[in-house]
């Protein structure tokens, strides 16, 4: 869904179809009410919104969808990110948050990771949204920070291992202390904790 002209909405759907044959765009709608009805009726794997800002009506729709179709992964692409609003949508349980400046292929990679069950927050969004000055910041090594930032880019374990020239089993061993230091049980929790600490 695009907040803007119908032409923008159709163009956005066409872009997703063009850059990947792995994604099926079920429908393209314009307007929050139409979006909510379509998501509740079709129950897609991922419900993507491309919006100008995180305004109260949007938060209300997200809150309702989390109650009525909790299995749907909600992903937001936001032109102007309001820190308070973005913290709220993350608390509501959205699966992805991207800046409107996100690269289309980075967004596609993020959607695939989200489809597999992870949460993705792009670097621009996390830097604007979750930094909470004054709180304790976990001490991660340079290597751990590099791994964490690759995770935040939506890369899979095999892709990260290949980029770092290490085995996947070594990567898994390296991830364990990162999760421990961030008091997280999975990648999604680690990303949220790291973003709140301003590490991404």
Coordinates of C-alpha atoms in Angstrom, one line a residue, residues 39-176:
X39 CA -5.1 -7.9 4.8
X40 CA -7.9 -9.3 6.9
X41 CA -9.6 -10.9 3.8
X42 CA -6.5 -12.4 2.1
X43 CA -4.2 -13.0 5.1
X44 CA -0.9 -12.8 3.2
X45 CA 2.4 -13.9 4.5
X46 CA 3.7 -10.3 4.5
X47 CA 1.7 -7.1 4.4
X48 CA 3.8 -4.2 3.2
X49 CA 3.0 -0.5 3.7
X50 CA 4.8 2.3 2.0
X51 CA 3.8 5.4 4.0
X52 CA 4.8 9.0 4.4
X53 CA 4.8 9.0 8.2
X54 CA 3.9 7.0 11.3
X55 CA 0.7 8.8 12.2
X56 CA -2.0 7.8 14.8
X57 CA -4.4 6.3 12.2
X58 CA -1.6 4.0 11.0
X59 CA -0.7 2.9 14.5
X60 CA -4.4 2.1 15.1
X61 CA -4.5 -0.1 11.9
X62 CA -1.3 -1.9 12.9
X63 CA -2.7 -2.5 16.4
X64 CA -5.9 -4.0 15.0
X65 CA -4.2 -6.2 12.5
X66 CA -1.9 -7.6 15.2
X67 CA -5.1 -8.7 16.9
X68 CA -7.2 -9.9 14.0
X69 CA -4.5 -11.5 11.8
X70 CA -1.5 -12.2 14.1
X71 CA 0.2 -14.5 11.7
X72 CA 0.6 -11.7 9.1
X73 CA 4.1 -10.1 9.1
X74 CA 3.6 -6.3 8.9
X75 CA 6.4 -4.4 7.2
X76 CA 6.6 -0.6 7.0
X77 CA 8.5 1.6 4.6
X78 CA 8.4 5.1 6.0
X79 CA 9.3 8.3 4.4
X80 CA 9.6 10.4 7.6
X81 CA 10.4 8.3 10.7
X82 CA 9.1 9.7 14.0
X83 CA 11.1 8.1 16.8
X84 CA 8.2 7.8 19.2
X85 CA 5.9 6.4 16.6
X86 CA 8.5 3.9 15.3
X87 CA 9.2 2.7 18.9
X88 CA 5.4 2.2 19.2
X89 CA 5.1 0.1 16.0
X90 CA 8.0 -2.1 17.0
X91 CA 6.3 -2.6 20.4
X92 CA 3.2 -3.6 18.5
X93 CA 5.1 -6.3 16.8
X94 CA 5.8 -5.2 13.2
X95 CA 8.3 -7.5 11.5
X96 CA 10.1 -4.9 9.4
X97 CA 10.9 -1.2 9.5
X98 CA 12.7 0.5 6.6
X99 CA 13.5 4.1 5.7
X100 CA 11.9 5.4 2.5
X101 CA 15.5 5.7 1.3
X102 CA 16.0 2.0 1.4
X103 CA 17.6 0.4 -1.7
X104 CA 14.9 -1.8 -3.4
X105 CA 17.2 -4.9 -3.5
X106 CA 18.0 -4.4 0.2
X107 CA 14.3 -4.2 0.9
X108 CA 13.8 -7.4 -1.1
X109 CA 16.5 -9.2 0.9
X110 CA 14.9 -8.0 4.1
X111 CA 11.5 -9.3 2.9
X112 CA 13.0 -12.7 2.4
X113 CA 14.5 -12.8 5.9
X114 CA 11.2 -11.6 7.3
X115 CA 9.4 -14.3 5.4
X116 CA 11.6 -16.8 7.2
X117 CA 10.5 -15.5 10.6
X118 CA 13.1 -12.8 11.5
X119 CA 12.7 -9.1 12.2
X120 CA 14.6 -6.6 10.0
X121 CA 15.2 -2.9 10.8
X122 CA 17.4 -1.2 8.3
X123 CA 20.3 0.9 9.4
X124 CA 18.8 4.3 8.8
X125 CA 15.6 3.4 10.7
X126 CA 17.4 1.9 13.6
X127 CA 19.8 4.8 14.0
X128 CA 16.9 7.3 14.1
X129 CA 14.4 5.2 16.1
X130 CA 16.0 3.2 18.8
X131 CA 18.9 5.1 20.3
X132 CA 18.2 5.8 23.9
X133 CA 21.0 7.9 25.4
X134 CA 22.0 7.3 28.9
X135 CA 21.2 3.6 29.0
X136 CA 23.8 0.9 29.4
X137 CA 25.5 -0.1 26.2
X138 CA 26.6 -3.7 25.8
X139 CA 30.3 -4.1 25.1
X140 CA 30.7 -6.0 21.8
X141 CA 34.0 -6.6 20.1
X142 CA 34.6 -5.2 16.6
X143 CA 34.0 -8.7 15.2
X144 CA 30.7 -9.1 17.1
X145 CA 29.6 -5.6 15.9
X146 CA 30.4 -6.5 12.3
X147 CA 28.3 -9.7 12.6
X148 CA 25.4 -7.9 14.2
X149 CA 25.4 -5.3 11.5
X150 CA 25.3 -7.9 8.8
X151 CA 22.4 -9.6 10.5
X152 CA 20.7 -6.2 10.6
X153 CA 21.1 -5.9 6.8
X154 CA 18.9 -9.0 6.5
X155 CA 21.7 -11.4 5.6
X156 CA 21.2 -15.2 6.2
X157 CA 23.8 -17.1 8.3
X158 CA 25.3 -18.7 5.2
X159 CA 25.7 -15.3 3.5
X160 CA 27.3 -13.8 6.6
X161 CA 29.7 -16.8 7.0
X162 CA 30.7 -16.5 3.3
X163 CA 31.4 -12.7 3.7
X164 CA 33.5 -13.3 6.8
X165 CA 35.2 -16.3 5.4
X166 CA 34.3 -18.5 8.3
X167 CA 32.2 -21.7 8.6
X168 CA 28.5 -21.5 9.6
X169 CA 29.3 -23.5 12.8
X170 CA 31.9 -20.9 13.7
X171 CA 29.4 -18.1 13.0
X172 CA 26.8 -19.8 15.3
X173 CA 29.5 -20.0 18.1
X174 CA 30.2 -16.3 17.5
X175 CA 26.4 -15.4 17.7
X176 CA 26.0 -17.0 21.1

